[in-house]
Amino acid sequence: MAGKTLQKIISSPKQLVGEIAVPGDKSISHRALIFNSLSLGSSKISNLSPGKDCVSTINCLKALGVKLEKQKDKPSDMLLHGASGTGLTEAKDILNAGNSGTTMRLLSGVLVSQPFLSILTGDSSLRSRPMKRLVEPLRLMGAEIYGRDDDSFAPLVIRGKKLAGVDYTLPVPSAQIKSAILLAGLFAQGNTGVKQPQPSRDHTERLLKLMGAKIEIETHHVSLTPLSVPLVAVDIRVPGDISSAAYWLVAGAIHQNARIRIVNCGVNPTRTGIIDVLSAMGAKLRLENQRLEGNEPVADLCVESSRLKAIEIGGAIIPRLIDEIPLLAVAACVAQGKTVIRDAGELRVKESDRIVTTIRELSRLGARIEELSDGMVIHGDRALRGAEVKSHADHRLAMSLAVAGLIARGKTSIQNARVAEISNPNFWKELGGLARY
Ligand code: S3P
């Protein structure tokens, strides 16, 4: 039960009930930390994601001279002193983004304009994820950025330079690449435009606007004028992470005796694909107390036991639920009919090849899934049975397998379950709080 190999054994509870607040949104937390670091003034960020990915961002920012103080009484709250007065400073060592693609790609977008040398690396998973998609647009702006294997992979080496704005069409729907280009554009000469044929999460655009950047946001296009004055520091209360809430939405919908309420959860429309798909599958799911906090939509989510039916998932909805596809595959296993997921080739370059790993591990539990080059076909009406499964060091797979374990007959034992802490260190506690045996 120790170290990286922590094994979790899950069995099906009689009931799943309760009200919880999931931790702060990981995507918004990274951005609140990075953008406030570039600002003039101090800010308080509360309800920060406690995930290891955000710890990676915090450590990199500290190494770049940013002053961040955890509030003693509330570790999820952070006081941050923006570096805009003095500027970021050259790190004395290699910056380590750990498992976090968002840390590496967003920070690269910042560092390409800073007048010093930066080297970024990550764990073995991050070092095998594609970086040419980041290097190419930044180079078009005049950046000096290099990666291993002909710029394909990290480590990345960046020598900060004066940049020029760019007009760029994203070849893949990636909010990380879009954000990196916009961050570089803040410090470039001339305007930057990013065209996104398929819209991805827009937290960067929303927060930059809130901090005073001149940014025009349309569904398929974002344009940005370089900063003439520094970004204004803003206090942010990070909403609950819908990608963490998603596990309880699916668990609540597929368990036969469940009623769960998740309070204060982000419901940004670029992230709510999971709600749309579950609703279309017949889930009894409601949004209550809808409101706007810090330019982000927030609501309470209520779900209860439902009888799900299969649907086809593809096209523009994919970027709105890309992180939830392994989990949706679990729901599809017990839905009535055949679920088809297409246009999701990006799953192959996440923390693991999520098409391969999802199919391999759910099959051990009795799922019947066929692989497509860009998705999968999941045959429903399966009675899952407990077995030994592996997380492949992928946090979202570990948590999806736990949800499968909540409805499987017998015991499901998940190897390297500790990896859930990448996005939600509270996950196992949340499960324990909701499950009544
Ligand atoms: C994220 C964007 C998505 C998502 C990741 C977080 C972000 O990645 O999968 O978990 O915070 O911008 P891509 O931009 O590579 O699609």
XYZ file of C-alpha atoms and ligand atoms in Angstrom:
453
model
C 0.000 0.000 0.000
C 2.989 2.301 -0.160
C 4.639 4.666 -2.603
C 3.684 4.862 -6.248
C 2.175 1.403 -6.248
C -0.679 2.182 -3.850
C -3.406 -0.258 -4.708
C -7.069 0.530 -4.145
C -9.708 -2.112 -3.812
C -13.221 -1.065 -4.729
C -16.453 -2.954 -4.366
C -20.000 -1.933 -5.127
C -21.711 -0.051 -2.261
C -25.392 -0.456 -1.431
C -25.835 3.259 -1.884
C -23.987 6.328 -3.188
C -25.355 9.405 -1.459
C -24.317 12.804 -0.284
C -23.293 16.349 -1.058
C -19.691 17.208 -1.926
C -17.576 20.060 -3.205
C -14.861 18.883 -5.592
C -11.493 20.733 -5.568
C -10.848 23.827 -7.652
C -10.647 23.519 -11.426
C -7.187 22.462 -12.586
C -7.243 24.386 -15.884
C -8.394 27.606 -14.221
C -5.913 27.172 -11.341
C -2.919 26.967 -13.710
C -4.088 30.103 -15.477
C -4.871 32.043 -12.289
C -1.332 31.285 -11.067
C 0.508 32.022 -14.311
C -1.405 35.121 -15.374
C -1.323 36.715 -11.924
C 2.421 36.048 -11.861
C 2.735 38.319 -14.897
C 0.584 41.061 -13.375
C 1.285 44.200 -11.451
C 0.091 43.860 -7.849
C -0.878 41.131 -5.450
C -3.740 38.699 -5.720
C -5.452 36.104 -3.604
C -6.370 32.875 -5.335
C -8.724 30.735 -3.318
C -9.879 27.163 -3.793
C -6.819 26.376 -5.933
C -6.586 22.865 -7.329
C -4.551 20.759 -4.868
C -3.525 18.443 -7.728
C 0.134 17.672 -8.336
C -0.080 19.313 -11.760
C -0.740 22.692 -10.148
C 2.071 22.071 -7.661
C 4.317 21.719 -10.726
C 3.155 25.123 -11.977
C 3.727 26.683 -8.538
C 7.256 25.253 -8.320
C 8.159 26.490 -11.805
C 6.827 29.978 -11.045
C 8.805 30.079 -7.793
C 11.939 29.089 -9.719
C 11.218 32.047 -12.039
C 11.249 34.440 -9.086
C 7.512 34.726 -8.378
C 6.579 35.117 -4.706
C 3.769 32.791 -3.703
C 2.574 32.249 -0.150
C 0.240 29.493 0.932
C -2.281 30.709 3.533
C -1.464 28.806 6.739
C -5.057 28.339 7.851
C -6.253 27.370 4.336
C -3.745 25.533 2.126
C -6.047 25.855 -0.906
C -5.656 29.646 -0.748
C -2.570 31.400 -2.091
C -1.275 34.954 -1.948
C 0.677 35.841 -5.068
C 2.852 38.873 -5.802
C 2.928 39.591 -9.537
C 6.359 39.946 -11.124
C 5.412 42.633 -13.611
C 7.200 45.328 -11.611
C 10.530 43.489 -11.605
C 9.911 40.867 -14.294
C 10.409 37.117 -14.170
C 13.997 36.036 -13.519
C 16.069 33.284 -15.103
C 15.644 29.981 -13.275
C 18.864 28.549 -11.839
C 17.939 25.045 -12.898
C 15.789 23.094 -15.322
C 12.063 23.753 -14.847
C 10.211 20.535 -14.139
C 6.570 20.392 -15.280
C 6.151 16.846 -13.908
C 3.135 15.194 -15.550
C 1.522 18.479 -16.557
C 1.088 19.363 -20.232
C -0.654 22.599 -19.276
C 2.336 23.728 -17.184
C 4.821 23.012 -19.945
C 2.854 24.482 -22.825
C 1.506 27.603 -21.116
C 4.833 28.435 -19.507
C 6.586 28.018 -22.864
C 4.213 30.644 -24.260
C 5.369 33.015 -21.535
C 9.074 32.185 -21.573
C 9.609 32.697 -25.318
C 9.404 36.473 -24.724
C 11.413 36.657 -21.492
C 15.023 37.878 -21.836
C 16.737 34.750 -20.532
C 17.302 31.038 -21.079
C 14.812 28.412 -19.897
C 14.905 24.637 -20.078
C 11.715 22.695 -19.410
C 11.337 19.003 -18.791
C 8.765 16.624 -17.332
C 8.185 13.015 -16.323
C 8.445 10.178 -18.848
C 4.792 10.572 -19.895
C 5.129 14.303 -20.558
C 8.443 13.769 -22.364
C 6.632 11.502 -24.815
C 3.785 13.940 -25.592
C 3.854 16.021 -28.796
C 5.555 19.416 -28.607
C 6.022 20.234 -32.305
C 2.477 21.597 -32.281
C 3.744 24.121 -29.703
C 7.147 24.845 -31.261
C 5.762 25.530 -34.752
C 3.431 28.488 -34.025
C 5.839 30.011 -31.500
C 8.629 29.874 -34.110
C 6.359 31.686 -36.564
C 6.319 34.491 -33.988
C 10.120 34.555 -34.014
C 10.641 32.430 -30.909
C 13.845 30.518 -30.317
C 12.550 27.222 -28.963
C 13.946 23.754 -29.520
C 12.891 20.274 -28.523
C 14.354 16.811 -28.577
C 14.018 14.664 -31.711
C 13.652 17.464 -34.247
C 11.477 19.572 -31.901
C 9.020 16.755 -31.299
C 9.437 16.291 -27.550
C 10.580 17.842 -24.276
C 13.015 18.736 -22.847
C 12.485 22.124 -24.462
C 15.113 24.848 -24.601
C 13.980 28.444 -24.936
C 16.068 31.578 -25.439
C 13.648 34.490 -24.889
C 13.455 37.008 -27.741
C 11.435 39.888 -29.134
C 8.450 38.389 -30.904
C 6.025 39.430 -33.611
C 2.276 38.761 -33.579
C 0.938 35.955 -35.732
C -2.259 34.843 -37.419
C -2.507 31.142 -36.800
C -5.069 28.450 -37.488
C -4.914 25.644 -34.938
C -4.488 22.296 -36.704
C -5.708 20.473 -33.569
C -8.313 21.732 -31.095
C -5.936 22.366 -28.187
C -6.546 24.963 -25.495
C -2.954 24.545 -24.338
C -1.535 25.550 -27.723
C -4.090 28.348 -28.139
C -3.136 29.676 -24.705
C 0.605 29.482 -25.397
C 0.180 31.556 -28.580
C -1.992 34.138 -26.799
C 0.491 34.421 -23.918
C 3.344 34.948 -26.380
C 1.151 37.477 -28.195
C 0.760 39.573 -25.025
C 4.454 40.500 -25.225
C 4.863 40.562 -29.040
C 4.845 43.442 -31.478
C 1.640 43.582 -33.480
C -1.643 41.793 -33.008
C -2.089 38.040 -32.692
C -5.060 36.098 -34.052
C -5.853 32.455 -33.371
C -8.448 30.685 -35.478
C -9.953 27.579 -33.915
C -12.025 25.477 -36.305
C -13.191 23.522 -33.242
C -13.538 25.661 -30.103
C -11.686 24.406 -27.025
C -11.851 25.548 -23.388
C -11.744 29.355 -23.141
C -10.477 29.968 -19.586
C -7.428 31.827 -20.922
C -9.540 34.248 -22.931
C -11.946 34.876 -20.034
C -9.228 35.493 -17.482
C -7.041 37.670 -19.706
C -10.103 39.834 -20.378
C -10.829 40.097 -16.666
C -7.213 41.202 -16.105
C -7.496 44.029 -18.635
C -5.993 42.500 -21.785
C -7.417 43.758 -25.063
C -8.856 40.545 -26.384
C -11.757 39.869 -28.729
C -13.397 36.521 -28.324
C -15.527 34.890 -31.014
C -16.511 31.254 -31.222
C -13.937 30.364 -33.857
C -11.466 33.226 -33.515
C -9.580 35.053 -30.780
C -7.624 38.244 -31.416
C -5.334 39.975 -29.015
C -3.500 43.306 -28.877
C -0.122 43.241 -27.091
C -0.070 44.672 -23.578
C 0.619 48.391 -23.360
C 0.157 48.302 -19.576
C 0.679 45.237 -17.338
C -2.128 42.834 -16.587
C -4.109 43.839 -13.490
C -3.830 41.352 -10.614
C -7.248 39.875 -9.753
C -8.494 37.913 -6.760
C -9.988 34.674 -7.983
C -12.132 32.048 -6.349
C -11.588 28.989 -8.524
C -14.827 27.075 -9.182
C -15.017 23.313 -8.579
C -13.510 21.219 -11.353
C -16.173 19.772 -13.644
C -13.642 17.174 -14.793
C -13.424 15.957 -11.161
C -17.191 16.253 -10.632
C -17.697 14.136 -13.755
C -16.705 10.936 -11.892
C -19.563 11.434 -9.446
C -21.992 12.432 -12.202
C -21.334 9.136 -13.975
C -21.173 7.103 -10.754
C -24.493 8.634 -9.638
C -26.127 7.952 -12.993
C -25.032 4.305 -13.327
C -25.269 3.098 -9.715
C -28.697 1.709 -8.987
C -29.177 3.463 -5.662
C -27.589 6.901 -5.896
C -28.354 10.530 -5.246
C -25.410 12.957 -5.324
C -25.149 16.741 -5.204
C -21.945 18.549 -6.194
C -21.865 22.177 -5.087
C -20.023 25.183 -6.585
C -18.927 23.466 -9.759
C -17.665 25.246 -12.874
C -20.056 24.877 -15.818
C -18.205 26.812 -18.508
C -19.930 25.786 -21.775
C -16.569 24.799 -23.299
C -16.325 22.104 -20.573
C -19.886 20.827 -20.193
C -19.864 18.204 -22.948
C -20.122 15.571 -20.209
C -23.397 17.095 -18.962
C -24.821 17.269 -22.490
C -23.856 13.681 -23.290
C -25.102 12.227 -20.003
C -28.380 14.114 -20.414
C -28.729 12.827 -23.983
C -28.103 9.305 -22.636
C -31.033 9.769 -20.286
C -29.257 10.668 -17.024
C -31.383 12.325 -14.352
C -29.145 15.345 -13.982
C -30.018 18.921 -12.968
C -28.146 22.200 -12.655
C -29.207 24.477 -9.777
C -28.132 27.932 -8.529
C -26.515 28.897 -11.836
C -24.371 32.037 -11.477
C -21.223 33.789 -12.746
C -18.100 33.962 -10.515
C -14.878 35.615 -11.709
C -16.183 35.583 -15.297
C -16.794 31.796 -15.100
C -20.254 30.133 -14.942
C -20.835 28.085 -11.760
C -23.715 25.836 -10.574
C -24.664 22.996 -8.239
C -25.082 19.644 -10.005
C -27.557 16.963 -8.901
C -27.637 13.439 -10.266
C -29.480 10.261 -9.400
C -29.716 6.640 -10.554
C -30.744 6.501 -14.190
C -31.217 4.036 -16.998
C -28.801 5.145 -19.718
C -29.061 4.528 -23.441
C -26.248 4.578 -25.984
C -25.597 7.560 -28.265
C -23.060 8.581 -30.914
C -20.438 11.079 -29.781
C -18.244 12.972 -32.243
C -17.498 16.290 -33.951
C -17.509 19.625 -32.167
C -18.488 18.179 -28.775
C -15.208 16.229 -28.459
C -13.005 19.117 -27.197
C -15.773 19.897 -24.665
C -15.399 16.465 -23.033
C -12.009 15.197 -24.155
C -10.794 14.454 -20.602
C -14.022 12.625 -19.737
C -13.951 10.025 -22.541
C -12.423 7.149 -20.491
C -15.183 7.807 -17.951
C -17.899 7.986 -20.607
C -16.678 4.609 -21.812
C -17.595 3.236 -18.357
C -21.110 4.694 -18.655
C -21.401 3.276 -22.178
C -20.598 -0.253 -20.925
C -23.856 -0.338 -18.984
C -25.975 1.820 -21.311
C -28.553 0.177 -23.526
C -27.149 -0.244 -27.030
C -23.917 0.548 -28.853
C -22.062 3.794 -28.135
C -19.788 5.122 -30.869
C -17.073 7.681 -30.052
C -15.298 9.278 -33.025
C -13.072 12.282 -33.829
C -11.173 11.721 -30.575
C -7.711 10.874 -31.942
C -6.273 13.387 -29.437
C -6.854 10.718 -26.772
C -3.775 8.958 -28.089
C -1.477 11.782 -26.920
C -2.824 12.359 -23.418
C -1.159 11.107 -20.199
C -1.499 7.637 -21.765
C -2.890 6.506 -25.128
C -6.365 6.635 -23.658
C -7.964 4.686 -26.501
C -5.636 1.746 -25.909
C -5.505 1.915 -22.105
C -9.245 2.443 -21.625
C -10.092 -0.518 -23.834
C -7.415 -2.754 -22.287
C -8.436 -2.106 -18.679
C -12.220 -2.010 -19.095
C -11.976 -5.281 -21.043
C -10.490 -6.908 -17.932
C -13.749 -5.962 -16.169
C -15.820 -7.633 -18.877
C -16.394 -4.702 -21.251
C -16.736 -5.294 -24.992
C -15.092 -2.435 -26.852
C -13.703 -2.169 -30.377
C -10.872 0.197 -31.194
C -11.200 2.832 -33.912
C -8.269 4.950 -35.084
C -10.015 8.010 -33.570
C -12.262 6.508 -30.927
C -14.071 3.351 -29.917
C -17.285 1.389 -30.215
C -18.612 0.300 -26.836
C -21.175 -2.455 -26.597
C -23.583 -1.770 -23.754
C -25.725 -3.854 -21.420
C -22.623 -5.491 -19.936
C -22.532 -6.719 -16.369
C -19.048 -5.661 -15.258
C -17.183 -7.945 -12.851
C -14.310 -6.992 -10.577
C -10.738 -7.800 -11.618
C -7.202 -6.493 -11.216
C -6.638 -3.422 -13.403
C -3.823 -0.928 -14.033
C -3.891 2.856 -14.111
C -1.014 3.133 -16.618
C 0.104 6.095 -14.467
C -2.871 8.020 -15.875
C -4.979 9.835 -13.286
C -8.146 9.920 -15.365
C -7.948 6.211 -16.119
C -7.421 5.359 -12.409
C -10.544 7.320 -11.417
C -12.625 5.962 -14.315
C -11.727 2.411 -13.257
C -12.791 3.249 -9.702
C -16.208 4.318 -11.009
C -16.438 1.036 -12.927
C -15.532 -0.738 -9.661
C -18.501 0.934 -7.943
C -20.932 -1.009 -10.136
C -18.915 -4.169 -10.862
C -19.750 -7.465 -9.148
C -16.966 -8.472 -6.752
C -13.738 -6.630 -6.062
C -11.869 -4.336 -8.453
C -8.275 -3.793 -7.530
C -6.578 -0.772 -9.128
C -2.789 -0.704 -9.287
C -0.968 2.622 -8.938
C -4.179 4.306 -7.876
C -2.196 7.056 -6.151
C -1.865 8.762 -9.542
C -5.355 10.261 -8.998
C -3.499 12.952 -7.030
C -2.374 14.503 -10.339
C -5.758 16.212 -10.539
C -7.605 15.257 -7.341
C -5.772 14.102 -4.196
C -9.187 14.027 -2.448
C -10.685 11.534 -4.886
C -10.488 8.430 -2.664
C -11.786 10.354 0.346
C -14.699 11.657 -1.732
C -15.477 8.081 -2.781
C -15.350 6.910 0.838
C -17.707 9.723 1.867
C -20.343 8.931 -0.754
C -20.306 5.110 -0.606
C -22.531 3.328 1.969
C -21.748 -0.379 2.293
C -6.156 21.635 -20.900
C -6.423 21.389 -22.222
C -6.656 20.044 -22.773
C -6.985 19.043 -21.664
C -6.039 19.160 -20.503
C -6.105 20.560 -19.901
C -5.925 23.030 -20.481
O -5.488 19.620 -23.427
O -6.967 17.738 -22.188
O -6.369 18.217 -19.517
O -5.936 23.325 -19.267
O -5.726 23.882 -21.364
P -5.166 20.069 -24.950
O -5.095 21.525 -24.994
O -3.871 19.435 -25.312
O -6.304 19.510 -25.756
